[in-house]
mmCIF file of C-alpha atoms and ligand atoms in Angstrom:
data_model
loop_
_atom_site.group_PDB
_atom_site.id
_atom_site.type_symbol
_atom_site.label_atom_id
_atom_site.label_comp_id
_atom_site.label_asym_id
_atom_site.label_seq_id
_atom_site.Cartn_x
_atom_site.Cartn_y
_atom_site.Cartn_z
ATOM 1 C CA UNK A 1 -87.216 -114.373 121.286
ATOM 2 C CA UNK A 2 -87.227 -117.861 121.620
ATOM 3 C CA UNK A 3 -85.601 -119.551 124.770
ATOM 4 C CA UNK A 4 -82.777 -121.157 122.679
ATOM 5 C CA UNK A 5 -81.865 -118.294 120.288
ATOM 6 C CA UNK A 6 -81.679 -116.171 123.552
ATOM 7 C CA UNK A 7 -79.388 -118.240 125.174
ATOM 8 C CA UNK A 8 -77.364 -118.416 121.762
ATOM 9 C CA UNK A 9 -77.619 -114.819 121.553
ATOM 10 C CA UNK A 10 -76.088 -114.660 124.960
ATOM 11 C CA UNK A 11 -73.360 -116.700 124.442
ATOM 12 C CA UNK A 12 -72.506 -115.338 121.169
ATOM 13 C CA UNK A 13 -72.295 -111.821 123.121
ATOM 14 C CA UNK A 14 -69.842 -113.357 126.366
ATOM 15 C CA UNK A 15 -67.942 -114.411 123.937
ATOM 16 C CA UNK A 16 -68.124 -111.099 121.613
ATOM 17 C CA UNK A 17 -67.125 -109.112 125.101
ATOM 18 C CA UNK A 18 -64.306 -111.296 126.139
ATOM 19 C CA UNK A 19 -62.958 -110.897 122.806
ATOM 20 C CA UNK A 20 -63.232 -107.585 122.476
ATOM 21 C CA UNK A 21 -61.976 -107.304 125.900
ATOM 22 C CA UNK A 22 -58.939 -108.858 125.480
ATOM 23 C CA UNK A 23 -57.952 -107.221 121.968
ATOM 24 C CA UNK A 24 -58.206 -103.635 123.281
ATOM 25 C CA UNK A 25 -55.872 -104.620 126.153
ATOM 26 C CA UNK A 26 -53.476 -106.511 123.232
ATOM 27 C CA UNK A 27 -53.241 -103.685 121.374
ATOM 28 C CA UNK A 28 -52.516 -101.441 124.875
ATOM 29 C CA UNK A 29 -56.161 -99.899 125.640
ATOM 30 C CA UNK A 30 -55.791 -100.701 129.127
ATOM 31 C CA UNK A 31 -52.493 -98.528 129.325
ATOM 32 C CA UNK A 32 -54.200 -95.477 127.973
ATOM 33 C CA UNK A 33 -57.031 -96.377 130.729
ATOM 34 C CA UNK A 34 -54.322 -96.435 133.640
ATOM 35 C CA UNK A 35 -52.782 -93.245 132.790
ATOM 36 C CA UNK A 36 -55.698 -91.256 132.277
ATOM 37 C CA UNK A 37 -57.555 -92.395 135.374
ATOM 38 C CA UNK A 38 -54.755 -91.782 138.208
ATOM 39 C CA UNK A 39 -53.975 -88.423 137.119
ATOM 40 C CA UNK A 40 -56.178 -85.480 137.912
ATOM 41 C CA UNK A 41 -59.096 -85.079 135.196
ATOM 42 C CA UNK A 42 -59.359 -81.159 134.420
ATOM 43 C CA UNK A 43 -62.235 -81.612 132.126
ATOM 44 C CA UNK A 44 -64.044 -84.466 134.733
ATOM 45 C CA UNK A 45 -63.290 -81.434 137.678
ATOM 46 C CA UNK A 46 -64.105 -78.438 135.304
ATOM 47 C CA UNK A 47 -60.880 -77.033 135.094
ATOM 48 C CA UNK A 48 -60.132 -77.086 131.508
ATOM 49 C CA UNK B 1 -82.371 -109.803 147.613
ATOM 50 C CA UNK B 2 -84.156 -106.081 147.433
ATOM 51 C CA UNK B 3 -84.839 -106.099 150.932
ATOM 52 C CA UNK B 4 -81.135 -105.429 151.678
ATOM 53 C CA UNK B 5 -81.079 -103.193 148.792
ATOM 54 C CA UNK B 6 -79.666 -100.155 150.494
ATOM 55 C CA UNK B 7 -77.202 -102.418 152.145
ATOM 56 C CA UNK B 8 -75.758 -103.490 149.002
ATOM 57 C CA UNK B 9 -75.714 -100.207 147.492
ATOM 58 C CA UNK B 10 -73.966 -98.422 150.529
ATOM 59 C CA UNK B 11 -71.529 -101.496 150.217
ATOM 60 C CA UNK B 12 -70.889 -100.881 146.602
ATOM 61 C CA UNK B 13 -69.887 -97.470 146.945
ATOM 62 C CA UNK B 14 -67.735 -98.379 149.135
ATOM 63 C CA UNK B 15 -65.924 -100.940 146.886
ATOM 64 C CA UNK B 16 -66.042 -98.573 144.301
ATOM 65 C CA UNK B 17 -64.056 -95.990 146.729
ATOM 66 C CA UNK B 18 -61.888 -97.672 148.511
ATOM 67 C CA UNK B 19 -59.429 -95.101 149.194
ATOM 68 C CA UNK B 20 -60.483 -92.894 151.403
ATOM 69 C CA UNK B 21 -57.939 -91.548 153.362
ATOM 70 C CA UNK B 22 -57.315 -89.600 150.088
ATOM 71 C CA UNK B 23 -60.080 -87.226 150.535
ATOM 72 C CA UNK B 24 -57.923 -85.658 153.651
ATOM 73 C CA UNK B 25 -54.709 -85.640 150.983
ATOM 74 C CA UNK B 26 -56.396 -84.096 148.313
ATOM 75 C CA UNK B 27 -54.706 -86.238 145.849
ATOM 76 C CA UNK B 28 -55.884 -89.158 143.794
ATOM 77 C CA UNK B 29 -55.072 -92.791 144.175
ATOM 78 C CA UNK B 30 -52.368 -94.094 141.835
ATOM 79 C CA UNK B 31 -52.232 -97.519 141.477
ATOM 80 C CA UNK B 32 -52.591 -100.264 138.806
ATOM 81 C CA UNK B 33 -55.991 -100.720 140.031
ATOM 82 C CA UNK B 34 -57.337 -97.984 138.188
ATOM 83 C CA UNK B 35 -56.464 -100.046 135.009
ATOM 84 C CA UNK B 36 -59.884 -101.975 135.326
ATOM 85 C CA UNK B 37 -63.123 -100.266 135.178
ATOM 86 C CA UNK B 38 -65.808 -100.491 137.807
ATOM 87 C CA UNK B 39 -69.616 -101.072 136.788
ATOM 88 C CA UNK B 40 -71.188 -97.972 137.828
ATOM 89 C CA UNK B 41 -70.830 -93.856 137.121
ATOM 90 C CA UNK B 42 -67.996 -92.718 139.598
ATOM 91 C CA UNK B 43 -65.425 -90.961 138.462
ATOM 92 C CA UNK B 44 -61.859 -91.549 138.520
ATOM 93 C CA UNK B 45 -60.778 -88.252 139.791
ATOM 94 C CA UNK B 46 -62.479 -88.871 142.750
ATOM 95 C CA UNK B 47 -59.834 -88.946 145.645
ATOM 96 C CA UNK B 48 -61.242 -92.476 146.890
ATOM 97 C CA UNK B 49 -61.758 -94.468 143.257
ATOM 98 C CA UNK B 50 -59.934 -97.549 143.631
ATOM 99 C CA UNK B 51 -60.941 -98.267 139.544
ATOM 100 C CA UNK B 52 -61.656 -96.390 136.477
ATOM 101 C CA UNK B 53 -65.022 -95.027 135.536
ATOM 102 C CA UNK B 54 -65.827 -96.840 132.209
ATOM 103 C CA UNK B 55 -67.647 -94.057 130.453
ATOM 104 C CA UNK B 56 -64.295 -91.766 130.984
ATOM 105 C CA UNK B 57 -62.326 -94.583 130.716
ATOM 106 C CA UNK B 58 -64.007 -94.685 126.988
ATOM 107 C CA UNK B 59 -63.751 -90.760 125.816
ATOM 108 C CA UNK B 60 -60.229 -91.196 127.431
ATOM 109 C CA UNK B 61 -59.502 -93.921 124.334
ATOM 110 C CA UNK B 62 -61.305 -92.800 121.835
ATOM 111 C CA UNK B 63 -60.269 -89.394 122.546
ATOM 112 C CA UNK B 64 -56.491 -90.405 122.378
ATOM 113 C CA UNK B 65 -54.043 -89.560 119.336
ATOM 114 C CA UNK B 66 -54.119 -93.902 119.063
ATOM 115 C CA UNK B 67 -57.554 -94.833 118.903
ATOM 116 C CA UNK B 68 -60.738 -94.097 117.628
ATOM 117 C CA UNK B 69 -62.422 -96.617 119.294
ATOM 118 C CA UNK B 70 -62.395 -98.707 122.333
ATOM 119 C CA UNK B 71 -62.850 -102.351 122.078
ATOM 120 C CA UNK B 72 -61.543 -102.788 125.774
ATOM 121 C CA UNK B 73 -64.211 -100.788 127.388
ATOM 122 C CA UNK B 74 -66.943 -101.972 125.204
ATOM 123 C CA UNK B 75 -65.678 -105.185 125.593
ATOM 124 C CA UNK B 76 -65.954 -104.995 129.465
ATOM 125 C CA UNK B 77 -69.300 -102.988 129.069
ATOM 126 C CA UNK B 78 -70.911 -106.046 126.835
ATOM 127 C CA UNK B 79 -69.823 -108.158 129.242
ATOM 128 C CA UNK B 80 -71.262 -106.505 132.398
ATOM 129 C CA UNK B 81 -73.882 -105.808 130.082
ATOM 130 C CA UNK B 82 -74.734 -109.298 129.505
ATOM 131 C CA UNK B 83 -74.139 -110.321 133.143
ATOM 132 C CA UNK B 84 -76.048 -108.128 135.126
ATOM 133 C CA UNK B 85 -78.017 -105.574 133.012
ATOM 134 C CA UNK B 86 -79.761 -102.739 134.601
ATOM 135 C CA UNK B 87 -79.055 -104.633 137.951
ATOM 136 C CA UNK B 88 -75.889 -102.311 138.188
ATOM 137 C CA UNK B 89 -78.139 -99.135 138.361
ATOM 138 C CA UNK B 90 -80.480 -100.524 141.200
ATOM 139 C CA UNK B 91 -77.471 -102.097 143.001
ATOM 140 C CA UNK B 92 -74.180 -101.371 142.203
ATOM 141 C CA UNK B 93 -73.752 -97.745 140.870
ATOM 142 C CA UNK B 94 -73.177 -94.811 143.575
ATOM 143 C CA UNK B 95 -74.413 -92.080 141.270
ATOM 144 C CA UNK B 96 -77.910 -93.748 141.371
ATOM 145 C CA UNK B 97 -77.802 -94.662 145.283
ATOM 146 C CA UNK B 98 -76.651 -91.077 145.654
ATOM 147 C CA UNK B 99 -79.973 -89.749 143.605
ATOM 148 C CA UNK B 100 -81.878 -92.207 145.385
ATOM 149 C CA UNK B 101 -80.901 -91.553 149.006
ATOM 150 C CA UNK B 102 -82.092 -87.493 147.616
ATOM 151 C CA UNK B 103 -85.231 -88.659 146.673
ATOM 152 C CA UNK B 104 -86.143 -89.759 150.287
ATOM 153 C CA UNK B 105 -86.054 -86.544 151.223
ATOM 154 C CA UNK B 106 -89.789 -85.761 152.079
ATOM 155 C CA UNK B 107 -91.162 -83.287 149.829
ATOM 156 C CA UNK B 108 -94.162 -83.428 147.149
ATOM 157 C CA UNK B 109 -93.056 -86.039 144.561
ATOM 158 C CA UNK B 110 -93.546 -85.594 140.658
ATOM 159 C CA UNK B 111 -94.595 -88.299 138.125
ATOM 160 C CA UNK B 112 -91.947 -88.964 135.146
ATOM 161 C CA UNK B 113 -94.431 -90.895 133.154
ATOM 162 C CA UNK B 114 -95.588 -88.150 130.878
ATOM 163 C CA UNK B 115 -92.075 -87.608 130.620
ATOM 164 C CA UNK B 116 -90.840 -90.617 128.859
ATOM 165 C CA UNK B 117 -89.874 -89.330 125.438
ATOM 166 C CA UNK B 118 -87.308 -87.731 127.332
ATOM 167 C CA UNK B 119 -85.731 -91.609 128.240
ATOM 168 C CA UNK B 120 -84.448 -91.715 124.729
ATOM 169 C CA UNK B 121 -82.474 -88.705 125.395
ATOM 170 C CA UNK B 122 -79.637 -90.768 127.279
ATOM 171 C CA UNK B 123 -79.047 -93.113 124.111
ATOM 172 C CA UNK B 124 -78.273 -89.474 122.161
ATOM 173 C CA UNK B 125 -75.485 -88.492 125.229
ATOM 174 C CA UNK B 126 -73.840 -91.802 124.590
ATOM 175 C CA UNK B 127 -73.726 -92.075 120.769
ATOM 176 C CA UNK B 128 -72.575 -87.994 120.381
ATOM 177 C CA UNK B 129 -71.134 -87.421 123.680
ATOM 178 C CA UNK B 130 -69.366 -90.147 124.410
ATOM 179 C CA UNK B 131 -68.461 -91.576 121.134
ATOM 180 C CA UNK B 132 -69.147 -89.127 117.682
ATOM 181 C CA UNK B 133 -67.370 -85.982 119.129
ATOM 182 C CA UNK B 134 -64.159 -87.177 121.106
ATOM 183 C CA UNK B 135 -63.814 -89.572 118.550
ATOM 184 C CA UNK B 136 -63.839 -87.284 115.638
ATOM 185 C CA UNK B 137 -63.833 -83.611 116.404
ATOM 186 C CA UNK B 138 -60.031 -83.742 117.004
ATOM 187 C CA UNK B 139 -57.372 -81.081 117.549
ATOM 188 C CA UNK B 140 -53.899 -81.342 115.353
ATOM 189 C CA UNK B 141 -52.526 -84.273 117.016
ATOM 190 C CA UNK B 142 -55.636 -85.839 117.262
ATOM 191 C CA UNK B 143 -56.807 -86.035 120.156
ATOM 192 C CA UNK B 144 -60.398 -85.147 121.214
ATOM 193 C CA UNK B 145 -62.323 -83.751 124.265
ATOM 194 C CA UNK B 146 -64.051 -85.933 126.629
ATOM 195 C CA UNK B 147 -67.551 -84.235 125.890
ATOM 196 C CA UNK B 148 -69.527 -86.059 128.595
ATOM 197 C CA UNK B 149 -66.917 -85.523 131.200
ATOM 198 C CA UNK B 150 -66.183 -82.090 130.328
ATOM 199 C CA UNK B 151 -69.699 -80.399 129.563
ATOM 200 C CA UNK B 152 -72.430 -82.814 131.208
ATOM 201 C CA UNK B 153 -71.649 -85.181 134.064
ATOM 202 C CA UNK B 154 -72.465 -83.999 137.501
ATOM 203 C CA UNK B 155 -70.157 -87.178 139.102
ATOM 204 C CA UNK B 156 -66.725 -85.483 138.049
ATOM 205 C CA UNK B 157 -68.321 -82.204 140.457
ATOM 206 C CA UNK B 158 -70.029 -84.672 143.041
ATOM 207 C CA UNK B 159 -66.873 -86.506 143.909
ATOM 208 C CA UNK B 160 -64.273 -84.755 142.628
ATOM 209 C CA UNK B 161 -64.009 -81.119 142.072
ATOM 210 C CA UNK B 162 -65.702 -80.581 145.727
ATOM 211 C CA UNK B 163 -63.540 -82.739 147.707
ATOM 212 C CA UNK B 164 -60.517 -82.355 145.858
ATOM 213 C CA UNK B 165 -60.954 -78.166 146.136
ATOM 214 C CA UNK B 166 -62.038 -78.199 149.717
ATOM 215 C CA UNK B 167 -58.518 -79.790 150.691
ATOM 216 C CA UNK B 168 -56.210 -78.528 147.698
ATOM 217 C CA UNK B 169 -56.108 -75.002 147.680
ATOM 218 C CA UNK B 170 -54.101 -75.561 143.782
ATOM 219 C CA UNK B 171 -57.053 -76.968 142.294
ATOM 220 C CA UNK B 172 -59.432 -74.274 144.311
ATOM 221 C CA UNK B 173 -57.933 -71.541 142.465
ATOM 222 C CA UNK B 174 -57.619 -73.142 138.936
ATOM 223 C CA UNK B 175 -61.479 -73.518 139.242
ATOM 224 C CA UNK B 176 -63.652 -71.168 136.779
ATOM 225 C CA UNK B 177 -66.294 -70.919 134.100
ATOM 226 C CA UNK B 178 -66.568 -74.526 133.526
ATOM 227 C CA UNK B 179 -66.684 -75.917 137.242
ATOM 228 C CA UNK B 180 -69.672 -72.781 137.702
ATOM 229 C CA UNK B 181 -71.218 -74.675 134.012
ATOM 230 C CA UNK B 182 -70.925 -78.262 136.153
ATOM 231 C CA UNK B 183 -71.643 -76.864 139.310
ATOM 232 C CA UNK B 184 -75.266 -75.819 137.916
ATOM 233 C CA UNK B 185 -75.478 -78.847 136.357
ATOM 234 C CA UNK B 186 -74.848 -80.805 139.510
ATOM 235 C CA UNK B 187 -77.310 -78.653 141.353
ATOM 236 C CA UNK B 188 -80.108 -79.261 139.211
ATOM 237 C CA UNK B 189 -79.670 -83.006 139.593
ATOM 238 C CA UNK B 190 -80.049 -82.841 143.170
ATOM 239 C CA UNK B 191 -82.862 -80.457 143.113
ATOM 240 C CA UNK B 192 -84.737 -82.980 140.002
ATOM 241 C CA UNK B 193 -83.901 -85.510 142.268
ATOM 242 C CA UNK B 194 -85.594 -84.543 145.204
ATOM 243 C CA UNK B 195 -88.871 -83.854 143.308
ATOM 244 C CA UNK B 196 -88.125 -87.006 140.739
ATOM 245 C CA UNK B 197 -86.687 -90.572 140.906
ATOM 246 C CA UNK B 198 -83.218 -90.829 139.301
ATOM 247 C CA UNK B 199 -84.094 -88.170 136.902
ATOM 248 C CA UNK B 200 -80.264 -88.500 135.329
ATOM 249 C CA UNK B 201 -80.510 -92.277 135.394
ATOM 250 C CA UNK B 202 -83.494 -91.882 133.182
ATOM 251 C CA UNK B 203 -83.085 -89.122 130.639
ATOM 252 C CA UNK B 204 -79.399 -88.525 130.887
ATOM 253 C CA UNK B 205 -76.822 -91.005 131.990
ATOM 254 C CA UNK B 206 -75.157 -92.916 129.178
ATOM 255 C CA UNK B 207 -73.751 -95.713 131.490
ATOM 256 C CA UNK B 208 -77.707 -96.358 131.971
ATOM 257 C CA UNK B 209 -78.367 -96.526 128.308
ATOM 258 C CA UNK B 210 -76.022 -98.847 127.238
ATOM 259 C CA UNK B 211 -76.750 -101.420 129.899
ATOM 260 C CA UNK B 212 -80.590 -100.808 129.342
ATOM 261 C CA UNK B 213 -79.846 -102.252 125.713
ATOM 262 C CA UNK B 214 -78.806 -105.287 127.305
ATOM 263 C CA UNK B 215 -81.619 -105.992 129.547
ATOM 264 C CA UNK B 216 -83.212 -108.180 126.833
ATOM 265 C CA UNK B 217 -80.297 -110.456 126.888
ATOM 266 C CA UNK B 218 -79.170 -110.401 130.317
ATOM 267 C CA UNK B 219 -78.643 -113.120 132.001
ATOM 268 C CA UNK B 220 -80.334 -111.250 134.679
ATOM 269 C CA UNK B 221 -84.121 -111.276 134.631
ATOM 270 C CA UNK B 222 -87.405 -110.310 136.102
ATOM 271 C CA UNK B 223 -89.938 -113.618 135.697
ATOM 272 C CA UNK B 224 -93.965 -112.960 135.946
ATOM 273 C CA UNK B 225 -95.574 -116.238 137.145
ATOM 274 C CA UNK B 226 -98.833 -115.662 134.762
ATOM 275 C CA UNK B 227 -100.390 -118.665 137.137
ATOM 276 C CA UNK B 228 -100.127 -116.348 139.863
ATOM 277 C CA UNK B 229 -100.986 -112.875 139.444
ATOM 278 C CA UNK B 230 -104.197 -111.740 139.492
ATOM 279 C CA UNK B 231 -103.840 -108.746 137.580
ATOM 280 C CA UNK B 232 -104.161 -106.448 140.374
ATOM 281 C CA UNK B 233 -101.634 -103.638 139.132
ATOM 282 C CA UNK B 234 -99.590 -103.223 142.137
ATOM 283 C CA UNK B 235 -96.591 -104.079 140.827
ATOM 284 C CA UNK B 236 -96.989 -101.045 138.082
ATOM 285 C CA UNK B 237 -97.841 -98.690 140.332
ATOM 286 C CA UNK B 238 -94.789 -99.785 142.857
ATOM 287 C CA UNK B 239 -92.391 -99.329 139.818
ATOM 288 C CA UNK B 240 -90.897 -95.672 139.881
ATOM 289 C CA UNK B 241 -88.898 -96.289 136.815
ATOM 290 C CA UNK B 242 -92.623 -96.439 134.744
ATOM 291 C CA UNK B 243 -92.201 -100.335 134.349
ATOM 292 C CA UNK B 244 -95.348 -102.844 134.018
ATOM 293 C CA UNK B 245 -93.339 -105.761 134.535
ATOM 294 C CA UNK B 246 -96.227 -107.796 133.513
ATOM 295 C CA UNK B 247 -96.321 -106.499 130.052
ATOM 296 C CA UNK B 248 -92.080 -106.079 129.665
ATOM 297 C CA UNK B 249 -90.475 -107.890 132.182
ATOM 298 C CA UNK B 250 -87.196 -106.981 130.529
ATOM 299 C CA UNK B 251 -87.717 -103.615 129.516
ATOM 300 C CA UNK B 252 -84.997 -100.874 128.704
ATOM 301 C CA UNK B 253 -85.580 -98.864 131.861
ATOM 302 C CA UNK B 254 -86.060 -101.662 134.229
ATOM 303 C CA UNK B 255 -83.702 -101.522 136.905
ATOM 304 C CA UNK B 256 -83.797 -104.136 138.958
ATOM 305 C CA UNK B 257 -84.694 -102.826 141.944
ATOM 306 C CA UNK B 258 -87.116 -105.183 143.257
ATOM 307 C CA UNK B 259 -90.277 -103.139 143.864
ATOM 308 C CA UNK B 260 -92.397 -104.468 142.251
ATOM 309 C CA UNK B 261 -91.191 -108.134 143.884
ATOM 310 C CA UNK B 262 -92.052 -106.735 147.364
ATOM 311 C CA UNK B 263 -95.301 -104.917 145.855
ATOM 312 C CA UNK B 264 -97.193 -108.517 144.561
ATOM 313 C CA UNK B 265 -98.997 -109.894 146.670
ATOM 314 C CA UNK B 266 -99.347 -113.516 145.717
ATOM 315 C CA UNK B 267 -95.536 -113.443 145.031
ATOM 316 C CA UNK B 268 -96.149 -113.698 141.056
ATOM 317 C CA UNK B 269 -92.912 -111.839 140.520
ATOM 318 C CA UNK B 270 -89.395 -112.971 141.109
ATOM 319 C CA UNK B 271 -85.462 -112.303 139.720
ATOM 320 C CA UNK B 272 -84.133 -115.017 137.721
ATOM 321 C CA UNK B 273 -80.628 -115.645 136.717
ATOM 322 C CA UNK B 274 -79.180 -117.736 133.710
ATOM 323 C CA UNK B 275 -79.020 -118.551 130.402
ATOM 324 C CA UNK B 276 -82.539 -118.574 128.125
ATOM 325 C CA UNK B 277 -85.275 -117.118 129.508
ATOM 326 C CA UNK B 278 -86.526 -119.918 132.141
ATOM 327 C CA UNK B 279 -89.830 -120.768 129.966
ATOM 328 C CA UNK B 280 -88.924 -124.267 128.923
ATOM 329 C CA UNK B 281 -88.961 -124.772 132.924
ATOM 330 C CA UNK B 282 -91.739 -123.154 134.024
ATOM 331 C CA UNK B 283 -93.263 -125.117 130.937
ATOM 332 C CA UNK B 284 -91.957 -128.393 132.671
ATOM 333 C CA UNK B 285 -93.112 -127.039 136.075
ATOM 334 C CA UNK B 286 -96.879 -126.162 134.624
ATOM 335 C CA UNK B 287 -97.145 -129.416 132.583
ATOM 336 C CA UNK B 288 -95.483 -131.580 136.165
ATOM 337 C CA UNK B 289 -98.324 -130.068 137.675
ATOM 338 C CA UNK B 290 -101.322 -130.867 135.378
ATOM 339 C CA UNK B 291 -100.083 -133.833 135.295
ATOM 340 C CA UNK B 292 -99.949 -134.300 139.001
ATOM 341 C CA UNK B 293 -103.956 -132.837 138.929
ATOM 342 C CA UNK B 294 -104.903 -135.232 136.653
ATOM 343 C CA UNK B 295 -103.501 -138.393 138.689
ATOM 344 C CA UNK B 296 -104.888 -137.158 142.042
ATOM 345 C CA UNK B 297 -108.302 -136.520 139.967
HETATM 346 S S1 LIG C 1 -66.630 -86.865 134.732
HETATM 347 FE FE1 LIG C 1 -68.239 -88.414 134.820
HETATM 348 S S2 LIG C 1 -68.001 -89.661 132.990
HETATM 349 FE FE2 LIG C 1 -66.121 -88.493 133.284
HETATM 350 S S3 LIG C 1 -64.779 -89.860 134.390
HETATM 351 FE FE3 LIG C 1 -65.830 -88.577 135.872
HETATM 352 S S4 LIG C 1 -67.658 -89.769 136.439
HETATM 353 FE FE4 LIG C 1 -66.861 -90.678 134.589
HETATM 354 S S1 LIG C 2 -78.293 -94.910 134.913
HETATM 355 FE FE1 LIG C 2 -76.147 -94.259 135.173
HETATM 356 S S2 LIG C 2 -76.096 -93.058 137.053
HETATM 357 FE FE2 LIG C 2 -78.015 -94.191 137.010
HETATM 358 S S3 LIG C 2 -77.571 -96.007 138.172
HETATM 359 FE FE3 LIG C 2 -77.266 -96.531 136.012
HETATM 360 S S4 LIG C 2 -75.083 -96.176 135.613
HETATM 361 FE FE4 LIG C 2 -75.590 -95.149 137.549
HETATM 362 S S1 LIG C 3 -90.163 -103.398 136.983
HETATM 363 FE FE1 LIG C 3 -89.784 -103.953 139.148
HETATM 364 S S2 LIG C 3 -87.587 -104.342 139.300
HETATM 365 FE FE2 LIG C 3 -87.952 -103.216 137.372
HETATM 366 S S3 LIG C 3 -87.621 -101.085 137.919
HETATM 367 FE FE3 LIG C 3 -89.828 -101.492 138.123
HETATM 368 S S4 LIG C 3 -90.113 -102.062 140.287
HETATM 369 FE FE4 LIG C 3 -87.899 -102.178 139.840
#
């Protein structure tokens, strides 16, 4: 890969992540995050 | 940078559990915090997490009756991705320190390079694992099981089943066939690890394999001064990860440890950070320097 389409290719993908990003906590991924992570995981712990 | 790479990891790991008077509660912490994902493998029912772990954080999506897919976490993923590559695994993540600190342990060591089909396993954990089967093999209500979490990662044991049952009698008692299914699971990565370095970063761990597919394009990168080596192989045979960082300086399973670095001895190696890959400079550098021959000749 060329030096210039790499640096294109990472600036097309910062700006693919931040996008991405940003939707999925629009459209209330981050939410869904939060309320799975602070309560007790039975499947991460083996319980269920 | 490498030299203090124990430092940095113990640091890290710290970071990434910042809570730890929990352990004594037995209880989790509960705060907004865990809304943001931290870079490496550490789960989120760990007592101390202060953030989410993003490959749980994903199956915990995806897996939901709402979505099948998670642009948030593979948002944050391309991003970290992007950023730092690999570097998370050799610096950052507390599942690899933890395999790493095992693998000091001084017994015979084993060679993974005949092994290296099995480094494409990890990409097959992500894509069926963590994405194909709690996205789509759904109950009524659809939602799906966290496969990774639930049959294969050792982390949710590690850091949370054992500390959590050692001071909450509750959860001690609720624990059966699957925790003895992790349990074994969890063993056998310690034992691997003792004989082999990061054996679960490099056939299993899906957090691994989706940063290793950045390492191309990370802004992150290992830069081979071909001026300055002298082709002694040192630098291969420094790499435990099976890396000639000669031949791919940016390859998948690189992790950015900084072995090799140390290993060279005319310094021919080095970490570079930005955007490109640096060859228009060293370019400049090589042709400021014939140049400079020339006039003095
Ligand atoms: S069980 Fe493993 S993958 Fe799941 S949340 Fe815990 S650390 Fe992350
Ligand atoms: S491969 Fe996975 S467990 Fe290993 S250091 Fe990277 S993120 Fe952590
Ligand atoms: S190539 Fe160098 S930095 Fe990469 S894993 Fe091997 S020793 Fe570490």
């Amino acid at each position: 890969m060329s030096c210039g389409k790499k640096a294109a290719a990472q600036i097309v993908l910062l700006i693919t992540g931040i996008t991405m990003l940003c939707f999925g906590v629009w459209r209330g991924e981050a939410a869904t995050v939060l309320s799975k992570a602070i309560k007790l995981c039975l499947e991460c712990v083996g319980i269920g | 940078m490498s030299r203090f790479r124990g430092w940095i990891q113990a640091g890290a790991t710290l970071l990434t559990n910042l809570h730890l008077p929990n352990f004594l509660k037995g209880g989790l912490y509960q705060g907004t915090g865990k809304t943001v994902c931290v870079p490496g493998l550490n789960c989120y029912s760990c007592p101390a997490a202060s953030g989410a772990c993003p490959i749980g954080a994903f199956q915990a999506v995806v897996g939901s009756s709402k979505f099948s897919f998670s642009y948030y976490i593979t948002g944050f993923l391309i991003l970290l991705g992007v950023l730092l590559g690999r570097f998370i695994c050799g610096f950052l993540c507390p599942f690899g320190w933890f395999q790493e600190l095992l693998h000091k342990i001084p017994t015979k060591k084993l060679s993974t390079k005949r092994l290296k089909p099995l480094t494409y396993l990890k990409y097959a954990v992500l894509l069926v694992m963590v994405f194909l089967l709690p996205a789509f093999l759904v109950n009524d209500v659809g939602m799906g099981d966290p496969f990774f979490c639930k049959y294969l990662c050792p982390q949710g044991v590690l850091e949370g089943a054992i500390p959590l049952s050692l001071a909450n009698s509750g959860i001690r008692a609720a624990l059966g066939k699957l925790f003895t299914w992790k349990f074994s699971i969890l063993l056998s990565v310690i034992a691997l690890s003792v004989l082999f370095y990061r054996p679960f970063c490099k056939w299993l761990c899906p957090l691994g394999a989706f940063y290793a597919l950045f390492n191309r394009v990370s802004l992150f990168q290992m830069k081979v001064d071909k001026n300055k080596c002298v082709s002694c192989g040192k630098c291969a045979r420094a790499c435990k990860m099976d890396v000639d960082v000669t031949k791919t300086p940016n390859h998948t399973e690189c992790i950015r440890c900084g072995m090799c670095i140390r290993a060279c001895p005319t310094k021919a190696v080095c970490f570079r950070y930005g955007f490109g890959d640096g060859k228009d400079k060293a370019k400049a550098a090589e042709t400021l320097q014939t140049n400079n021959n020339n006039r003095e000749e």
